[in-house]
Short mmCIF file of C-alpha atoms and ligand atoms in Angstrom, two decimals:
data_model
loop_
_atom_site.label_atom_id
_atom_site.label_comp_id
_atom_site.label_asym_id
_atom_site.label_seq_id
_atom_site.Cartn_x
_atom_site.Cartn_y
_atom_site.Cartn_z
CA MET A 424 94.87 151.18 56.16
CA ILE A 425 95.70 147.43 57.02
CA ASP A 426 97.70 145.91 54.56
CA THR A 427 96.00 142.44 54.58
CA ILE A 428 92.65 140.93 55.62
CA ILE A 429 90.63 138.58 55.48
CA ALA A 430 86.81 138.61 54.63
CA ALA A 431 83.95 136.10 54.42
CA THR A 432 80.07 135.76 54.37
CA PRO A 433 78.19 134.06 57.73
CA GLU A 434 78.14 130.91 55.75
CA ASN A 435 81.91 130.98 55.09
CA MET A 436 82.59 132.27 58.51
CA GLU A 437 83.92 129.09 60.34
CA ALA A 438 86.61 128.09 57.55
CA ALA A 439 87.87 131.52 56.90
CA GLN A 440 88.33 131.99 61.11
CA LYS A 441 90.70 129.05 60.77
CA LEU A 442 92.49 130.30 57.61
CA ALA A 443 92.88 133.74 59.43
CA ARG A 444 94.17 132.15 62.56
CA ASP A 445 96.69 130.05 60.68
CA ILE A 446 97.85 133.27 58.76
CA GLY A 447 97.99 135.51 61.39
CA VAL A 448 95.72 138.45 60.08
CA GLU A 449 92.47 139.91 60.90
CA LEU A 450 88.92 138.57 59.94
CA ALA A 451 86.39 140.95 58.58
CA PRO A 452 82.60 140.03 58.08
CA ILE A 453 80.40 140.45 55.39
CA GLU A 454 77.14 140.78 55.99
CA THR A 455 74.22 139.33 53.73
CA SER A 456 70.69 139.37 53.68
CA THR A 457 67.88 138.98 50.89
CA PHE A 458 65.58 141.57 49.79
CA PRO A 459 61.94 141.11 49.89
CA ASP A 460 61.96 140.63 46.05
CA GLY A 461 64.62 137.67 46.47
CA GLU A 462 67.50 140.17 45.59
CA THR A 463 70.88 139.81 47.57
CA LYS A 464 71.93 142.69 49.79
CA VAL A 465 75.96 142.75 50.66
CA ARG A 466 77.78 144.76 53.24
CA ALA A 467 81.41 144.84 53.79
CA THR A 468 82.67 146.00 56.76
CA LYS A 469 86.35 146.59 56.34
CA ALA A 470 88.70 145.97 53.67
CA GLY A 471 92.44 145.51 53.63
CA LEU A 472 94.90 146.86 50.76
CA ARG A 473 95.05 143.38 50.06
CA THR A 474 91.79 141.43 50.71
CA ILE A 475 91.42 137.57 50.83
CA LEU A 476 87.74 137.14 50.57
CA PHE A 477 87.28 133.21 51.39
CA HIS A 478 83.98 132.22 49.51
CA ARG A 479 83.32 128.60 48.56
CA LEU A 480 81.60 128.21 45.06
CA ASP A 481 79.90 124.89 45.00
CA HIS A 482 76.06 125.33 44.35
CA PRO A 483 77.28 128.08 42.87
CA ASN A 484 74.76 130.21 41.23
CA ASP A 485 73.55 132.24 44.11
CA LYS A 486 76.97 132.19 45.41
CA LEU A 487 78.36 134.27 42.36
CA ILE A 488 76.23 136.89 42.89
CA THR A 489 76.93 137.46 46.37
CA LEU A 490 80.73 137.25 45.50
CA ILE A 491 80.79 139.95 42.74
CA LEU A 492 78.51 142.13 44.86
CA ALA A 493 81.45 141.56 47.77
CA VAL A 494 83.99 141.76 45.95
CA SER A 495 82.63 145.51 44.72
CA ALA A 496 81.94 146.39 48.25
CA LEU A 497 85.16 145.73 49.31
CA ARG A 498 86.88 147.84 46.70
CA GLU A 499 84.56 150.63 47.43
CA LEU A 500 86.02 150.55 50.86
CA GLY A 501 89.58 150.70 49.46
CA ALA A 502 90.76 146.80 48.63
CA THR A 503 93.17 147.39 45.99
CA GLU A 504 94.04 143.71 45.53
CA ILE A 505 91.57 141.04 46.08
CA VAL A 506 92.41 137.44 46.44
CA LEU A 507 89.78 134.90 46.04
CA VAL A 508 90.27 131.57 47.86
CA ALA A 509 87.54 129.58 46.19
CA PRO A 510 88.43 125.86 47.20
CA TYR A 511 86.44 124.40 45.10
CA LEU A 512 86.35 125.89 41.50
CA CYS A 513 82.84 125.71 39.85
CA TYR A 514 81.84 125.31 36.59
CA MET A 515 85.10 123.20 35.31
CA ARG A 516 83.36 120.32 33.90
CA GLN A 517 81.53 122.06 30.85
CA ASP A 518 84.91 122.62 28.85
CA GLN A 519 83.82 122.48 25.70
CA ALA A 520 80.12 122.01 23.74
CA PHE A 521 79.26 118.55 24.08
CA GLN A 522 76.45 119.49 21.74
CA THR A 523 75.77 122.32 19.05
CA GLY A 524 74.61 125.40 21.17
CA GLU A 525 75.85 124.35 24.40
CA ALA A 526 77.68 127.45 26.31
CA VAL A 527 81.13 126.55 27.72
CA SER A 528 80.28 127.10 30.75
CA GLN A 529 84.16 127.07 32.20
CA ARG A 530 85.29 130.14 29.80
CA VAL A 531 82.48 132.02 30.56
CA ILE A 532 82.91 131.92 34.12
CA ALA A 533 86.31 132.01 34.29
CA ARG A 534 85.53 135.03 32.35
CA LEU A 535 83.54 136.37 34.76
CA LEU A 536 85.58 136.05 37.67
CA SER A 537 88.98 137.71 35.70
CA GLN A 538 86.73 140.56 35.99
CA TRP A 539 86.10 141.15 39.51
CA VAL A 540 89.56 139.83 41.18
CA ASP A 541 93.27 139.44 41.11
CA HIS A 542 94.18 136.56 42.10
CA ILE A 543 92.61 132.95 42.38
CA VAL A 544 93.68 130.34 45.07
CA THR A 545 91.64 126.82 44.59
CA VAL A 546 92.29 123.21 45.62
CA GLU A 547 92.33 120.59 42.49
CA PRO A 548 90.38 122.20 40.20
CA HIS A 549 89.12 119.94 37.22
CA LEU A 550 91.30 120.30 34.53
CA HIS A 551 90.51 117.71 31.90
CA ARG A 552 91.35 119.60 28.36
CA THR A 553 92.49 122.62 29.94
CA LYS A 554 96.16 122.25 30.18
CA ASN A 555 96.68 124.70 33.57
CA LEU A 556 94.31 127.52 34.64
CA SER A 557 96.36 129.89 33.28
CA ALA A 558 94.91 128.37 29.91
CA ILE A 559 91.27 129.96 31.11
CA PHE A 560 92.60 132.50 33.20
CA PRO A 561 95.39 134.40 30.92
CA HIS A 562 95.14 137.64 32.94
CA THR A 563 94.72 136.80 36.43
CA LYS A 564 97.22 135.22 38.95
CA THR A 565 95.86 131.58 39.64
CA THR A 566 97.33 129.20 42.29
CA ALA A 567 96.14 125.64 42.07
CA ILE A 568 96.95 123.52 45.04
CA SER A 569 97.33 119.88 45.07
CA ALA A 570 95.40 117.96 47.27
CA ALA A 571 97.45 114.85 47.09
CA PRO A 572 99.07 115.22 50.53
CA LEU A 573 95.29 115.38 51.90
CA LEU A 574 94.21 112.30 50.11
CA ALA A 575 97.71 110.65 50.90
CA ALA A 576 96.91 111.19 54.73
CA LEU A 577 93.50 109.14 54.51
CA ILE A 578 95.34 106.09 53.85
CA ASP A 579 95.00 103.38 55.91
CA ASN A 580 98.95 103.12 57.28
CA GLU A 581 97.88 99.35 59.23
CA THR A 582 97.44 97.48 55.75
CA PRO A 583 101.03 96.66 54.13
CA PRO A 584 101.15 98.93 51.32
CA SER A 585 101.76 95.36 48.80
CA GLU A 586 97.88 94.65 49.96
CA ILE A 587 96.82 98.22 48.72
CA LEU A 588 95.79 99.59 45.47
CA LEU A 589 94.95 102.90 44.40
CA ILE A 590 92.75 103.27 41.16
CA GLY A 591 91.68 106.42 39.06
CA PRO A 592 88.34 105.77 37.85
CA ASP A 593 89.29 107.19 34.53
CA ALA A 594 91.92 108.84 32.36
CA GLU A 595 91.18 112.06 33.82
CA ALA A 596 92.15 111.02 37.48
CA HIS A 597 95.64 109.51 36.17
CA ALA A 598 97.60 113.14 37.72
CA TRP A 599 96.41 113.38 40.85
CA THR A 600 96.20 109.48 41.30
CA LYS A 601 99.67 109.20 40.57
CA ALA A 602 100.37 111.91 42.58
CA VAL A 603 98.87 110.47 45.87
CA SER A 604 100.52 107.09 45.20
CA GLU A 605 103.78 108.87 44.98
CA ARG A 606 103.17 110.77 48.73
CA ALA A 607 101.88 107.37 49.90
CA GLY A 608 104.21 104.54 48.26
CA VAL A 609 101.46 102.78 46.86
CA PRO A 610 100.93 101.04 43.38
CA PHE A 611 97.87 102.65 41.23
CA ILE A 612 96.62 102.01 37.76
CA VAL A 613 93.66 104.06 35.96
CA LEU A 614 90.42 102.48 34.69
CA ARG A 615 88.48 103.29 31.87
CA LYS A 616 85.19 105.59 31.76
CA THR A 617 82.75 106.05 29.00
CA ARG A 618 79.95 108.51 30.26
CA HIS A 619 76.49 108.32 28.39
CA GLY A 620 74.94 110.68 30.79
CA ASP A 621 75.01 112.62 34.02
CA ARG A 622 74.26 109.68 35.98
CA ASP A 623 74.89 106.85 33.41
CA VAL A 624 78.93 106.13 33.02
CA THR A 625 80.52 102.33 32.21
CA ILE A 626 83.59 101.55 33.38
CA THR A 627 85.91 98.79 32.29
CA ILE A 628 89.05 97.56 33.58
CA ASP A 629 92.31 95.80 32.19
CA GLU A 630 92.16 91.88 32.05
CA ARG A 631 95.59 91.80 33.91
CA ALA A 632 94.94 94.15 36.52
CA PRO A 633 96.10 92.78 39.98
CA ILE A 634 92.38 93.20 41.71
CA ALA A 635 91.19 90.45 43.46
CA GLY A 636 92.35 90.46 47.43
CA LYS A 637 93.40 93.83 47.17
CA HIS A 638 92.42 96.48 49.59
CA ILE A 639 91.36 99.55 47.08
CA TYR A 640 91.15 103.17 47.26
CA LEU A 641 89.20 105.10 44.36
CA VAL A 642 90.56 108.43 44.03
CA ASP A 643 88.62 110.79 42.15
CA ASP A 644 88.62 114.70 42.80
CA ILE A 645 84.80 115.44 42.61
CA VAL A 646 81.80 113.44 43.42
CA SER A 647 78.75 114.58 42.28
CA SER A 648 76.04 112.06 40.92
CA GLY A 649 78.23 109.03 42.47
CA ALA A 650 77.82 107.15 39.07
CA THR A 651 81.64 107.33 38.44
CA LEU A 652 82.46 105.64 41.97
CA CYS A 653 79.35 102.83 41.84
CA ALA A 654 80.30 101.83 38.54
CA ALA A 655 84.05 101.22 39.69
CA ALA A 656 83.20 99.69 42.52
CA GLN A 657 80.95 97.09 40.79
CA VAL A 658 83.57 96.01 38.07
CA LEU A 659 85.74 95.99 41.21
CA LYS A 660 83.84 93.63 43.22
CA LYS A 661 83.16 91.25 40.37
CA ARG A 662 87.17 90.83 40.07
CA GLY A 663 87.38 90.40 43.54
CA ALA A 664 88.56 93.21 45.65
CA ALA A 665 88.55 92.62 49.25
CA ARG A 666 87.65 96.12 50.48
CA ILE A 667 86.65 99.42 48.41
CA VAL A 668 87.34 102.93 49.87
CA ALA A 669 86.53 105.94 47.78
CA LEU A 670 88.95 109.19 48.52
CA ALA A 671 87.50 112.52 47.07
CA VAL A 672 88.81 116.17 47.24
CA HIS A 673 85.59 117.60 46.51
CA ALA A 674 82.09 115.93 47.77
CA LEU A 675 78.85 117.40 45.53
CA CYS A 676 77.05 114.45 46.49
CA GLY A 677 73.66 114.34 48.46
CA GLU A 678 72.26 111.60 50.79
CA GLN A 679 70.47 109.57 47.91
CA GLU A 680 73.85 109.28 45.98
CA LEU A 681 75.83 108.63 49.51
CA LYS A 682 73.12 105.56 49.54
CA GLU A 683 74.06 104.63 46.36
CA ILE A 684 77.31 104.55 46.76
CA LYS A 685 77.17 102.15 49.93
CA ASN A 686 75.21 99.99 48.17
CA ALA A 687 77.45 99.72 45.25
CA GLY A 688 80.11 98.52 47.73
CA ILE A 689 81.89 101.45 49.13
CA VAL A 690 82.63 101.07 52.92
CA GLN A 691 83.28 104.50 53.15
CA LEU A 692 83.71 107.62 50.98
CA LEU A 693 85.97 110.11 53.08
CA SER A 694 86.41 113.92 51.37
CA THR A 695 88.57 116.90 52.06
CA ASP A 696 86.84 120.05 53.58
CA THR A 697 86.70 122.11 50.49
CA ILE A 698 82.90 121.56 50.37
CA PRO A 699 81.79 121.00 54.08
CA HIS A 700 79.98 117.34 53.95
CA LYS A 701 79.49 114.67 56.18
CA THR A 702 82.13 112.74 54.41
CA SER A 703 84.63 115.40 54.92
CA ALA A 704 87.97 114.02 56.83
CA ILE A 705 90.52 116.43 56.48
CA SER A 706 90.72 119.94 56.29
CA ALA A 707 92.71 122.01 53.16
CA ILE A 708 92.69 125.08 55.15
CA SER A 709 96.68 124.81 56.15
CA LEU A 710 97.23 124.20 52.67
CA ILE A 711 95.17 127.50 51.55
CA ALA A 712 97.16 129.09 54.34
CA ARG A 713 100.67 128.39 53.06
CA ALA A 714 99.85 129.34 49.52
CA VAL A 715 98.17 132.43 50.15
CA MET A 716 101.17 133.48 52.72
C1 R5P B 1689 85.11 113.16 35.58
O1 R5P B 1689 85.55 114.05 34.82
C2 R5P B 1689 85.49 113.72 37.06
O2 R5P B 1689 86.90 113.56 37.63
C3 R5P B 1689 84.82 112.95 37.91
O3 R5P B 1689 85.06 111.50 37.91
C4 R5P B 1689 83.05 113.18 38.11
O4 R5P B 1689 82.89 114.30 37.85
C5 R5P B 1689 82.74 112.76 39.03
O5 R5P B 1689 81.12 112.84 38.88
P1 R5P B 1689 80.03 111.78 39.22
O6 R5P B 1689 80.10 111.57 40.20
O7 R5P B 1689 78.66 112.66 38.71
O8 R5P B 1689 80.13 110.80 38.49
#
């Protein structure tokens, strides 16, 4: 039996092909179809002793079922180690019950994934109140890849660094904004955010922050409703920012949100391809390849 193989469903095939090429291993398709009653049918065509399953988990509900069935099929074919490469790790934001009775999805989904795979590789997982992935995956190997080199590479190198300011929209953004700032050699600050609802946030900024005339890069891990970016851009425009570009690791937003982001004064939103998106401007595949090798 082959030692290492990459497996992927049709919707993940293109990225999985790049990953297989980078690592230099064979790619085995996983066939999927839908039964007349809407249930999912999965057939693995080949497994390696170590099988790397490339499976995107944005908009995850159906994809989680496919994942479980695919892992089960790969194990039937003899896989003894399954490495899940999920460039975006879903359900990480609901890390506590904000209201009585709410499920803590982060823990539930982490437990589910742990039951099926041996190793999880992901890019910039959203860990706010959670220290690291081992805190929620105590018995499963995990690898969290920093997206800082990718976001730093998106910063325009024709503008003098002294005219650029990186801004994290909230305290949670401190770690990744700092990492990008160190890579790019430009300063950073973070703003204060209060979330009132899914699409309702307020952002405040320190009076002394040097915003006027600056080329601002807003740096965030996820763009979903776009409310965070819009609120931040409005505050920054009032303070005289010369130009605002947003950099995100995972772009989950749709057309409507993109329009709102533009209307808020953000000239460009650039993201990685952890989720294929019309704003994807740089690929995470080579970083992933290095991590799984
Ligand atoms: C905050 O918890 C995250 O880092 C992002 O700022 C947030 O998920 C963005 O979500 P939205 O686009 O819905 O404001």
